[in-house]
Tab-separated table of C-alpha atoms in Angstrom:
chain	number	residue	atom	x	y	z
A	21	MET	CA	16.216	-18.763	31.548
A	22	GLY	CA	17.095	-18.117	27.907
A	23	PHE	CA	20.491	-17.851	26.330
A	24	PHE	CA	20.728	-14.109	26.992
A	25	SER	CA	20.445	-13.100	30.606
A	26	PRO	CA	18.761	-9.855	31.647
A	27	PRO	CA	20.779	-7.023	33.137
A	28	SER	CA	21.063	-6.996	36.901
A	29	SER	CA	18.680	-4.860	38.907
A	30	SER	CA	21.406	-2.651	40.364
A	31	SER	CA	21.631	0.981	39.383
A	32	SER	CA	24.968	0.358	37.689
A	33	ARG	CA	23.663	-2.248	35.254
A	34	HIS	CA	24.850	-2.026	31.657
A	35	ARG	CA	22.300	-0.883	29.143
A	36	ASN	CA	22.704	-0.876	25.423
A	37	HIS	CA	18.452	0.238	22.749
A	38	GLY	CA	14.454	0.698	22.513
A	39	GLY	CA	7.713	3.439	20.552
A	40	GLY	CA	1.411	9.931	21.405
A	41	SER	CA	-2.288	9.514	22.275
A	42	SER	CA	-5.312	10.083	20.210
A	43	SER	CA	-7.744	7.585	18.828
A	44	HIS	CA	-8.903	8.976	15.528
A	45	ARG	CA	-9.465	5.778	13.594
A	46	HIS	CA	-13.231	6.263	13.228
A	47	ARG	CA	-13.944	9.029	10.821
A	48	SER	CA	-16.099	9.811	7.829
A	49	GLY	CA	-16.016	12.320	5.064
A	50	GLY	CA	-13.225	13.261	2.706
A	51	GLY	CA	-10.691	15.955	2.204
A	52	HIS	CA	-6.958	16.312	2.348
A	53	PRO	CA	-5.256	15.151	5.545
A	54	SER	CA	-4.479	18.721	6.479
A	55	SER	CA	-8.178	19.571	6.509
A	56	SER	CA	-9.085	17.172	9.318
A	57	SER	CA	-9.016	18.579	12.804
A	58	SER	CA	-8.302	15.122	14.248
A	59	ARG	CA	-5.012	14.646	12.424
A	60	HIS	CA	-1.544	15.736	13.357
A	61	SER	CA	-0.482	18.232	10.732
A	62	GLY	CA	3.060	19.070	9.809
A	63	GLY	CA	3.848	22.298	8.058
A	64	ASN	CA	6.742	23.414	5.918
A	65	ASN	CA	9.917	24.539	7.542
A	66	GLY	CA	11.040	26.422	4.494
A	67	SER	CA	14.084	25.913	2.366
A	68	SER	CA	17.650	25.914	3.576
A	69	SER	CA	19.878	28.886	2.915
A	70	ASN	CA	22.503	26.516	1.567
A	71	PRO	CA	20.742	23.540	-0.046
A	72	ARG	CA	23.989	22.124	-1.439
A	73	LYS	CA	25.759	21.995	1.898
A	74	LYS	CA	23.846	18.978	3.170
A	75	ALA	CA	24.510	17.001	-0.004
A	76	ALA	CA	28.190	17.845	0.210
A	77	THR	CA	28.343	16.379	3.696
A	78	GLY	CA	26.470	13.183	2.900
A	79	GLY	CA	23.043	14.585	3.650
A	80	ASP	CA	22.974	14.036	7.380
A	81	GLY	CA	26.114	15.913	8.335
A	82	SER	CA	28.476	12.968	7.930
A	83	ALA	CA	31.719	13.181	6.001
A	84	ALA	CA	31.367	13.885	2.308
A	85	ASP	CA	31.494	10.896	0.008
A	86	GLY	CA	33.966	12.833	-2.065
A	87	VAL	CA	33.223	11.465	-5.532
A	88	SER	CA	30.748	13.130	-7.828
A	89	GLY	CA	28.409	11.014	-9.920
A	90	PRO	CA	25.788	11.474	-12.653
A	91	ASP	CA	23.291	14.208	-11.908
A	92	PRO	CA	20.051	14.114	-13.965
A	93	THR	CA	18.684	17.195	-12.188
A	94	GLY	CA	21.708	19.435	-12.560
A	95	MET	CA	22.244	19.636	-8.812
A	96	TYR	CA	25.234	18.533	-6.729
A	97	THR	CA	25.659	14.783	-6.380
A	98	GLY	CA	27.550	12.811	-3.760
A	99	TYR	CA	28.455	9.193	-4.428
A	100	ASP	CA	28.940	6.304	-2.029
A	101	PRO	CA	31.277	3.786	-3.696
A	102	THR	CA	30.349	1.114	-1.147
A	103	THR	CA	26.645	0.944	-2.008
A	104	GLY	CA	26.665	2.646	-5.403
A	105	ALA	CA	24.118	5.164	-4.156
A	106	TYR	CA	23.870	8.784	-5.306
A	107	TYR	CA	22.795	11.636	-3.039
A	108	TYR	CA	20.788	14.630	-4.259
A	109	ASP	CA	19.537	17.926	-2.867
A	110	TYR	CA	17.268	20.458	-4.531
A	111	ALA	CA	17.336	24.221	-4.137
A	112	ASP	CA	13.861	24.921	-5.469
A	113	GLY	CA	11.938	22.235	-3.582
A	114	THR	CA	11.118	20.113	-6.627
A	115	ASP	CA	12.791	17.557	-8.809
A	116	ALA	CA	12.176	16.308	-12.324
A	117	SER	CA	9.323	14.088	-11.165
A	118	GLY	CA	7.547	16.883	-9.310
A	119	TYR	CA	8.385	15.310	-5.963
A	120	TYR	CA	8.764	17.725	-3.078
A	121	ALA	CA	12.321	17.670	-1.768
A	122	ALA	CA	12.917	20.942	0.055
A	123	GLU	CA	15.343	20.775	2.930
A	124	GLY	CA	13.915	21.943	6.239
A	125	SER	CA	15.552	24.895	7.944
A	126	ASN	CA	15.554	22.968	11.220
A	127	ALA	CA	18.513	20.595	11.341
A	128	ASN	CA	16.346	17.890	12.849
A	129	HIS	CA	13.713	18.197	10.138
A	130	GLY	CA	15.915	18.280	7.061
A	131	TYR	CA	16.325	15.372	4.721
A	132	TYR	CA	18.063	14.371	1.564
A	133	ASP	CA	17.476	11.965	-1.268
A	134	HIS	CA	19.093	8.651	-2.077
A	135	TYR	CA	19.056	7.296	-5.606
A	136	ALA	CA	20.337	3.873	-6.491
A	137	GLY	CA	19.178	3.026	-9.966
A	138	GLY	CA	17.954	6.032	-11.859
A	139	HIS	CA	15.532	8.901	-11.522
A	140	PRO	CA	11.799	8.091	-11.661
A	141	SER	CA	9.943	9.644	-14.532
A	142	ALA	CA	6.454	9.763	-16.018
A	143	THR	CA	5.486	6.245	-17.077
A	144	THR	CA	1.872	6.294	-18.270
A	145	THR	CA	-0.016	7.970	-21.060
A	146	PRO	CA	-3.276	9.913	-20.600
A	147	GLU	CA	-5.077	7.067	-22.371
A	148	GLU	CA	-3.706	4.545	-19.899
A	149	ASP	CA	-4.691	6.791	-17.001
A	150	ALA	CA	-8.246	7.059	-18.310
A	151	ALA	CA	-8.508	3.298	-18.796
A	152	ALA	CA	-7.249	2.664	-15.270
A	153	ALA	CA	-9.732	5.155	-13.836
A	154	ALA	CA	-12.603	3.485	-15.671
A	155	ALA	CA	-11.513	0.044	-14.489
A	156	ALA	CA	-11.196	1.222	-10.900
A	157	ALA	CA	-14.634	2.834	-10.964
A	158	ALA	CA	-16.160	-0.304	-12.465
A	159	THR	CA	-14.706	-2.587	-9.809
A	160	ALA	CA	-14.939	-0.320	-6.766
A	161	GLY	CA	-17.928	-2.170	-5.366
A	162	GLU	CA	-16.782	-5.669	-6.235
A	163	ASP	CA	-14.742	-8.023	-4.102
A	164	TYR	CA	-11.958	-9.784	-5.947
A	165	TYR	CA	-10.191	-10.502	-2.682
A	166	THR	CA	-10.360	-13.750	-0.786
A	167	SER	CA	-8.643	-14.741	2.411
A	168	SER	CA	-8.259	-17.620	4.808
A	169	VAL	CA	-10.709	-15.964	7.172
A	170	THR	CA	-12.320	-18.321	9.668
A	171	SER	CA	-13.954	-17.868	13.041
A	172	ALA	CA	-10.494	-18.260	14.576
A	173	VAL	CA	-9.501	-14.911	13.133
A	174	ALA	CA	-11.665	-13.076	15.645
A	175	GLU	CA	-10.307	-15.099	18.560
A	176	HIS	CA	-7.565	-13.738	20.773
A	177	VAL	CA	-4.759	-15.088	22.907
A	178	TYR	CA	-4.106	-13.487	26.297
A	179	GLU	CA	-0.661	-13.447	27.871
A	180	ALA	CA	0.213	-11.491	31.031
A	181	GLY	CA	-2.756	-9.192	30.521
A	182	LEU	CA	-1.858	-8.489	26.883
A	183	GLN	CA	-4.164	-9.396	23.991
A	184	PHE	CA	-2.658	-10.981	20.870
A	185	HIS	CA	-4.464	-12.074	17.727
A	186	GLY	CA	-5.166	-15.784	17.287
A	187	PHE	CA	-4.312	-15.875	13.587
A	188	GLN	CA	-0.874	-17.436	13.229
A	189	ARG	CA	1.388	-16.617	10.341
A	190	SER	CA	1.998	-19.454	7.918
A	191	PRO	CA	5.520	-20.860	7.661
A	192	PRO	CA	7.571	-19.311	4.836
A	193	THR	CA	6.977	-20.997	1.485
A	194	SER	CA	10.348	-19.973	0.071
A	195	PRO	CA	13.870	-20.132	1.498
A	196	ALA	CA	14.186	-18.184	4.732
A	197	ASN	CA	16.555	-15.296	5.248
A	198	SER	CA	19.771	-16.507	6.803
A	199	ASN	CA	21.551	-13.162	6.659
A	200	VAL	CA	20.699	-9.515	6.299
A	201	VAL	CA	21.153	-9.162	2.556
A	202	GLY	CA	19.127	-11.953	1.062
A	203	PRO	CA	17.683	-15.469	1.324
A	204	SER	CA	19.783	-18.557	1.792
A	205	GLY	CA	19.530	-21.675	-0.286
A	206	ALA	CA	18.237	-23.861	2.532
A	207	SER	CA	14.579	-24.752	2.824
A	208	SER	CA	12.729	-23.561	5.890
A	209	GLN	CA	11.349	-26.192	8.244
A	210	ARG	CA	9.869	-23.719	10.700
A	211	GLY	CA	6.308	-23.916	11.894
A	212	SER	CA	3.655	-21.230	12.087
A	213	LYS	CA	4.912	-17.880	13.321
A	214	LEU	CA	3.644	-15.571	16.027
A	215	TYR	CA	3.538	-11.809	15.666
A	216	ALA	CA	5.528	-10.120	18.425
A	217	LEU	CA	3.137	-7.260	19.237
A	218	PRO	CA	-0.320	-7.263	20.865
A	219	ASN	CA	-3.464	-6.075	19.089
A	220	ASP	CA	-5.294	-4.549	22.038
A	221	GLU	CA	-6.597	-0.999	22.461
A	222	THR	CA	-3.188	0.238	23.572
A	223	GLU	CA	-1.626	-1.023	20.364
A	224	LYS	CA	-4.435	0.480	18.289
A	225	ASN	CA	-3.797	3.865	19.891
A	226	ARG	CA	-0.071	3.473	19.243
A	227	ASP	CA	-0.807	2.705	15.605
A	228	ASP	CA	-2.657	5.994	15.301
A	229	MET	CA	0.095	7.855	17.166
A	230	LYS	CA	2.677	6.507	14.741
A	231	HIS	CA	0.469	7.737	11.906
A	232	GLY	CA	0.593	11.202	13.447
A	233	ILE	CA	4.388	10.982	13.692
A	234	ALA	CA	4.662	10.072	10.023
A	235	LEU	CA	2.399	12.947	8.960
A	236	LEU	CA	4.462	15.425	10.972
A	237	LEU	CA	7.759	14.219	9.540
A	238	MET	CA	6.432	13.966	5.985
A	239	GLN	CA	4.651	17.330	6.151
A	240	ASN	CA	1.207	15.761	5.724
A	241	ARG	CA	2.211	13.598	2.789
A	242	LEU	CA	0.924	10.039	2.933
A	243	PHE	CA	3.586	8.703	0.571
A	244	TYR	CA	6.541	9.964	-1.450
A	245	ALA	CA	6.227	7.741	-4.520
A	246	PRO	CA	5.170	9.984	-7.448
A	247	VAL	CA	1.736	8.443	-8.012
A	248	ASP	CA	-0.510	11.374	-7.022
A	249	ALA	CA	-1.704	12.046	-10.567
A	250	LYS	CA	-2.463	8.379	-11.112
A	251	LEU	CA	-4.468	8.087	-7.912
A	252	LYS	CA	-6.408	11.283	-8.581
A	253	SER	CA	-7.668	9.834	-11.862
A	254	GLY	CA	-8.361	6.442	-10.299
A	255	GLY	CA	-5.931	3.740	-9.280
A	256	MET	CA	-5.362	0.743	-7.037
A	257	VAL	CA	-3.429	0.747	-3.746
A	258	TYR	CA	-2.485	-2.193	-1.502
A	259	ASP	CA	-1.539	-1.477	2.127
A	260	LEU	CA	0.439	-4.312	3.719
A	261	GLY	CA	0.195	-4.624	7.493
A	262	THR	CA	-2.557	-2.016	7.535
A	263	GLY	CA	-3.105	-2.168	11.324
A	264	THR	CA	-6.034	0.063	12.246
A	265	GLY	CA	-6.320	1.033	8.583
A	266	ILE	CA	-5.787	4.711	9.305
A	267	TRP	CA	-3.289	5.218	6.458
A	268	ALA	CA	-5.480	3.324	3.992
A	269	MET	CA	-8.545	5.363	4.955
A	270	ASP	CA	-6.662	8.644	4.624
A	271	VAL	CA	-5.505	7.663	1.134
A	272	ALA	CA	-9.057	6.683	0.218
A	273	GLU	CA	-10.420	10.007	1.456
A	274	GLN	CA	-7.779	12.034	-0.338
A	275	PHE	CA	-8.197	10.050	-3.584
A	276	PRO	CA	-11.899	9.097	-3.791
A	277	SER	CA	-11.508	7.650	-7.308
A	278	THR	CA	-8.893	5.174	-6.107
A	279	VAL	CA	-9.629	1.740	-4.648
A	280	VAL	CA	-7.599	1.002	-1.507
A	281	ARG	CA	-7.169	-2.484	-0.074
A	282	GLY	CA	-5.600	-3.195	3.304
A	283	ILE	CA	-4.384	-6.515	4.672
A	284	ASP	CA	-3.385	-7.445	8.218
A	285	LEU	CA	-3.212	-10.445	10.523
A	286	SER	CA	-5.370	-8.661	13.117
A	287	PRO	CA	-9.007	-7.523	12.803
A	288	MET	CA	-8.143	-4.072	14.187
A	289	GLN	CA	-9.942	-1.993	11.578
A	290	PRO	CA	-13.053	0.113	12.287
A	291	ALA	CA	-16.526	-0.870	11.147
A	292	TYR	CA	-17.258	2.418	9.381
A	293	ILE	CA	-14.876	3.086	6.512
A	294	PRO	CA	-14.876	5.070	3.258
A	295	PRO	CA	-16.712	3.286	0.424
A	296	ASN	CA	-13.531	2.853	-1.628
A	297	VAL	CA	-11.691	0.931	1.134
A	298	SER	CA	-11.791	-2.745	2.041
A	299	PHE	CA	-9.781	-4.826	4.495
A	300	THR	CA	-8.677	-8.451	4.421
A	301	ILE	CA	-7.578	-10.460	7.454
A	302	ASP	CA	-4.778	-12.606	6.117
A	303	ASP	CA	-1.014	-12.971	5.915
A	304	PHE	CA	0.605	-10.778	3.269
A	305	GLU	CA	3.516	-13.233	3.146
A	306	ASP	CA	1.177	-15.885	1.718
A	307	GLU	CA	0.421	-15.879	-1.994
A	308	TRP	CA	-1.822	-12.977	-3.004
A	309	VAL	CA	-5.053	-14.231	-4.571
A	310	LEU	CA	-4.950	-11.419	-7.096
A	311	PRO	CA	-4.194	-11.047	-10.788
A	312	PRO	CA	-0.786	-9.722	-11.817
A	313	ASN	CA	-0.305	-6.059	-12.764
A	314	THR	CA	-3.084	-4.923	-10.397
A	315	PHE	CA	-1.707	-2.104	-8.250
A	316	ASP	CA	-0.280	1.358	-8.798
A	317	LEU	CA	1.165	1.486	-5.271
A	318	VAL	CA	2.050	-1.219	-2.757
A	319	HIS	CA	2.718	0.342	0.642
A	320	MET	CA	4.054	-0.875	3.971
A	321	ARG	CA	4.705	1.174	7.105
A	322	PHE	CA	6.376	0.194	10.383
A	323	SER	CA	6.171	-3.532	9.537
A	324	LEU	CA	9.301	-4.383	7.570
A	325	TRP	CA	10.995	-5.783	10.682
A	326	ALA	CA	8.290	-8.481	10.938
A	327	VAL	CA	8.737	-9.900	7.425
A	328	ASP	CA	10.208	-13.404	7.391
A	329	ASP	CA	11.138	-13.543	3.710
A	330	ARG	CA	11.654	-10.068	2.293
A	331	ALA	CA	12.985	-11.347	-1.026
A	332	ALA	CA	9.808	-13.352	-1.675
A	333	LEU	CA	7.594	-10.445	-0.589
A	334	LEU	CA	9.375	-8.036	-2.931
A	335	ARG	CA	9.050	-10.472	-5.832
A	336	ARG	CA	5.340	-10.808	-5.060
A	337	ALA	CA	4.885	-7.028	-4.953
A	338	PHE	CA	6.760	-6.696	-8.239
A	339	HIS	CA	4.505	-9.315	-9.852
A	340	HIS	CA	1.286	-7.619	-8.748
A	341	LEU	CA	2.305	-4.033	-9.515
A	342	LYS	CA	1.358	-2.511	-12.824
A	343	PRO	CA	4.297	-1.637	-15.085
A	344	GLY	CA	5.412	1.765	-13.836
A	345	GLY	CA	3.875	1.161	-10.402
A	346	PHE	CA	5.695	1.805	-7.137
A	347	VAL	CA	6.408	0.037	-3.872
A	348	GLU	CA	7.071	2.150	-0.765
A	349	PHE	CA	8.354	1.248	2.714
A	350	GLN	CA	8.152	3.686	5.631
A	351	ASP	CA	9.969	2.659	8.793
A	352	LEU	CA	11.448	4.012	11.993
A	353	VAL	CA	15.006	2.752	12.368
A	354	PRO	CA	15.386	1.266	15.889
A	355	LEU	CA	18.574	3.191	16.633
A	356	MET	CA	18.825	5.885	19.289
A	357	CYS	CA	20.871	8.688	17.718
A	358	CYS	CA	22.140	12.084	18.857
A	359	ASP	CA	23.895	14.951	17.066
A	360	ASP	CA	24.847	17.278	19.936
A	361	GLY	CA	26.784	14.996	22.286
A	362	THR	CA	24.109	14.785	24.990
A	363	LEU	CA	23.917	11.007	24.439
A	364	PRO	CA	27.336	9.492	25.161
A	365	PRO	CA	28.426	6.525	23.015
A	366	ALA	CA	27.558	3.085	24.332
A	367	HIS	CA	31.148	2.311	25.274
A	368	VAL	CA	31.316	5.498	27.380
A	369	ALA	CA	27.999	5.391	29.248
A	370	PRO	CA	25.135	2.864	29.187
A	371	ASN	CA	21.583	3.821	28.256
A	372	ALA	CA	18.628	1.562	29.042
A	373	LEU	CA	16.623	2.603	25.978
A	374	ARG	CA	19.548	1.838	23.705
A	375	ASP	CA	19.817	-1.552	25.433
A	376	PHE	CA	16.087	-2.178	25.066
A	377	ALA	CA	16.136	-2.076	21.272
A	378	ARG	CA	19.194	-4.297	21.209
A	379	TYR	CA	17.591	-6.893	23.482
A	380	VAL	CA	14.351	-6.869	21.465
A	381	GLY	CA	16.364	-7.516	18.305
A	382	MET	CA	18.215	-10.356	20.007
A	383	GLY	CA	14.937	-11.837	21.224
A	384	LEU	CA	13.313	-11.705	17.801
A	385	ARG	CA	16.360	-13.342	16.269
A	386	THR	CA	16.720	-15.989	18.993
A	387	SER	CA	13.098	-17.102	18.951
A	388	GLN	CA	12.111	-19.599	16.276
A	389	ARG	CA	8.446	-18.812	16.896
A	390	LEU	CA	8.354	-15.042	16.309
A	391	ALA	CA	7.987	-13.556	12.848
A	392	GLY	CA	10.845	-11.568	11.369
A	393	GLY	CA	13.706	-10.284	13.444
A	394	ASP	CA	16.781	-10.614	11.255
A	395	LEU	CA	16.595	-7.034	9.991
A	396	PHE	CA	15.812	-5.594	13.434
A	397	ASP	CA	18.646	-7.580	14.988
A	398	ALA	CA	21.148	-6.625	12.282
A	399	ILE	CA	20.379	-2.919	12.671
A	400	THR	CA	20.529	-2.834	16.461
A	401	ALA	CA	23.672	-4.977	16.526
A	402	ASP	CA	25.569	-2.196	14.708
A	403	PRO	CA	24.363	1.114	16.194
A	404	SER	CA	27.124	2.995	14.380
A	405	ASP	CA	25.417	2.644	10.990
A	406	PRO	CA	21.905	4.168	10.803
A	407	HIS	CA	21.912	3.633	7.018
A	408	LEU	CA	22.339	-0.144	7.132
A	409	MET	CA	18.612	-0.730	6.625
A	410	ASP	CA	18.674	1.438	3.487
A	411	MET	CA	21.567	-0.519	2.039
A	412	ILE	CA	19.942	-3.886	2.746
A	413	LEU	CA	16.540	-2.866	1.369
A	414	SER	CA	18.039	-1.190	-1.718
A	415	GLN	CA	19.976	-4.338	-2.579
A	416	GLU	CA	16.909	-6.516	-2.152
A	417	LEU	CA	14.706	-4.184	-4.218
A	418	ALA	CA	17.238	-4.187	-7.041
A	419	ALA	CA	17.464	-7.983	-6.914
A	420	ALA	CA	13.660	-8.169	-7.263
A	421	GLY	CA	13.815	-6.077	-10.452
A	422	PHE	CA	12.909	-2.620	-9.158
A	423	THR	CA	14.605	0.528	-10.446
A	424	GLY	CA	14.667	4.179	-9.387
A	425	ILE	CA	15.317	3.139	-5.794
A	426	ARG	CA	15.189	6.168	-3.571
A	427	THR	CA	15.300	6.801	0.177
A	428	VAL	CA	14.251	9.932	2.059
A	429	ARG	CA	15.591	10.211	5.601
A	430	HIS	CA	13.990	12.099	8.476
A	431	LYS	CA	14.927	12.481	12.132
A	432	CYS	CA	12.162	12.008	14.698
A	433	PRO	CA	13.123	13.533	18.074
A	434	LEU	CA	12.364	11.721	21.305
A	435	GLY	CA	10.632	13.997	23.799
A	436	GLY	CA	9.945	17.718	23.857
A	437	TRP	CA	13.500	19.035	23.516
A	438	PRO	CA	13.308	20.530	19.954
A	439	GLU	CA	12.614	24.249	19.689
A	440	GLN	CA	10.674	23.886	16.453
A	441	LYS	CA	6.982	23.398	17.295
A	442	GLU	CA	6.134	20.588	14.887
A	443	MET	CA	9.248	18.626	15.801
A	444	ARG	CA	8.418	19.031	19.487
A	445	ARG	CA	4.949	17.608	18.827
A	446	CYS	CA	6.536	14.751	16.924
A	447	GLY	CA	8.913	14.056	19.810
A	448	LEU	CA	6.127	14.023	22.380
A	449	LEU	CA	4.111	11.612	20.235
A	450	LEU	CA	7.084	9.286	19.868
A	451	ARG	CA	7.770	9.406	23.595
A	452	GLN	CA	4.181	8.489	24.440
A	453	ALA	CA	4.081	5.754	21.798
A	454	MET	CA	7.263	4.261	23.225
A	455	LEU	CA	6.058	4.398	26.819
A	456	GLU	CA	2.776	2.714	25.921
A	457	GLY	CA	4.501	0.068	23.808
A	458	LEU	CA	7.169	-1.120	26.238
A	459	ARG	CA	5.197	-4.009	27.734
A	460	GLY	CA	3.978	-5.162	24.343
A	461	TRP	CA	7.412	-4.995	22.761
A	462	SER	CA	9.122	-6.773	25.650
A	463	HIS	CA	6.719	-9.588	26.540
A	464	ARG	CA	7.356	-12.066	23.728
A	465	PRO	CA	10.884	-11.097	22.549
A	466	LEU	CA	12.333	-10.891	26.076
A	467	GLY	CA	10.122	-13.431	27.832
A	468	THR	CA	9.452	-17.154	27.752
A	469	THR	CA	6.071	-17.598	26.039
A	470	ALA	CA	7.550	-17.392	22.521
A	471	ASP	CA	11.028	-18.776	23.256
A	472	GLY	CA	12.594	-15.320	23.419
A	473	LEU	CA	15.444	-14.417	25.746
A	474	GLY	CA	13.824	-16.253	28.645
A	475	TRP	CA	13.498	-13.427	31.159
A	476	THR	CA	10.919	-13.721	33.921
A	477	PRO	CA	8.116	-11.130	34.176
A	478	THR	CA	9.822	-9.676	37.246
A	479	GLN	CA	13.139	-9.313	35.434
A	480	ILE	CA	11.404	-7.610	32.521
A	481	GLU	CA	9.561	-5.147	34.771
A	482	ILE	CA	12.714	-4.264	36.710
A	483	PHE	CA	14.510	-3.523	33.446
A	484	LEU	CA	11.607	-1.457	32.099
A	485	VAL	CA	11.862	0.876	35.102
A	486	ASP	CA	15.225	2.061	33.790
A	487	VAL	CA	13.978	2.118	30.193
A	488	ARG	CA	11.150	4.468	31.174
A	489	LYS	CA	13.619	6.720	32.976
A	490	ALA	CA	15.767	6.853	29.837
A	491	ILE	CA	12.765	7.731	27.670
A	492	MET	CA	11.819	10.582	30.021
A	493	ASP	CA	15.375	11.937	30.374
A	494	THR	CA	15.139	15.531	29.108
A	495	SER	CA	18.899	16.057	29.214
A	496	VAL	CA	19.418	13.728	26.246
A	497	HIS	CA	18.552	15.172	22.822
A	498	ALA	CA	17.983	11.851	21.100
A	499	TYR	CA	16.156	11.049	17.892
A	500	PHE	CA	15.225	7.986	15.872
A	501	PRO	CA	15.658	7.992	12.082
A	502	MET	CA	12.612	7.444	9.894
A	503	HIS	CA	13.444	6.296	6.390
A	504	ILE	CA	11.052	6.136	3.448
A	505	THR	CA	12.242	4.017	0.533
A	506	TYR	CA	10.356	3.650	-2.715
A	507	ALA	CA	11.120	2.024	-6.052
A	508	GLN	CA	9.478	1.528	-9.425
A	509	LYS	CA	8.567	-1.483	-11.511
A	510	PRO	CA	9.937	-0.788	-15.015
A	511	MET	CA	7.494	-0.136	-17.825
A	512	VAL	CA	8.890	-3.031	-19.845
């Protein structure tokens, strides 16, 4: 048995944390995401009657930061002296960069903006846009991308009825993260890493469900970085951890003049894809065999937790972005939250789903064979701070040289409790994605095959009975935060 023992099987066991179902990966044709009948569309909730109120209370209803800071848009600003971040809200739904920022009328659909380094602005001239479009069109059919693809890539490993990819992550080539805010000075001696999640059909379906969740929360936007104009005229996009490639294909369909490249450890992508998309089976934490200043947007969604060396990855993204290009991270924060008191605090009453996320984080951190884990573990170890991930990522982006760091925060409900239709759909998708992902998420982090917590299969299954009950509990109005952070590479 591992260092951390599982909870007992009695009904009074202590529980402390904790992933909808359509398979719409295979598609052809173009159009905006909202025009496809197979996608989950969002819709606008409208603007708030008091758009300044949320900024005055810290954006998510928490206590006001109390100190006003610089305000390039002329709107109210809250300041957090701990992180140096500024908080903005917009009454008219737009900001100086043309980015949509209307606050939803539903409390669980509203969001606010987090600046930590300046307001993004226009960074390219029409001449530069035209040159980029011509270059993209000229290279759309060429393959500048190489990878360490061998026959082993298509092989799979089977554990307890779950299918995992056979392509192991290379050991980190730069110092490994020893804490949550940056790399240590010690060299890593670790061997090849295993990815924690399976790559079977269940996981493919979950990947598409999570795409639907993101579209609902982001009101059918695929990204928030202000690069729409650039991509319409022709640009380059790199999708890290592309999974089934559904996000990359949607971007390619919406911006047919843009070349989209996706990279993933697993060959999960469909055979029929838009002509301006290509996929590489490789490790995005290895060196990118690409020229510098290549991309207008580097994107990652739901994969930040699995990165071993975030500092090195951010430096690599910075190097390969064009001046003025953007990097964007979209992630669900693994914290079970509640605003109406239906979820008692952990010290008052246990909750198996809350425990699940905590144990997964502990397992990822404990194992020396699983990729990532330090960020997941740090977040779940302090459930009182849902903004910890933002603070960590903002600091690391700034250290890599990025400016205009900005985070948009959404709340994704769990289950069908919201009254607002789109949020109810989002909650049902999240509930189904979680239910289908429990075995995959628990097998390696909690079990013995990857030196996780050392639980037996029976112990895991007994615990998951209570986790499923917690997920299906309609009396608890829980949600999980989804945070989108993007930042810009300076022009000079």
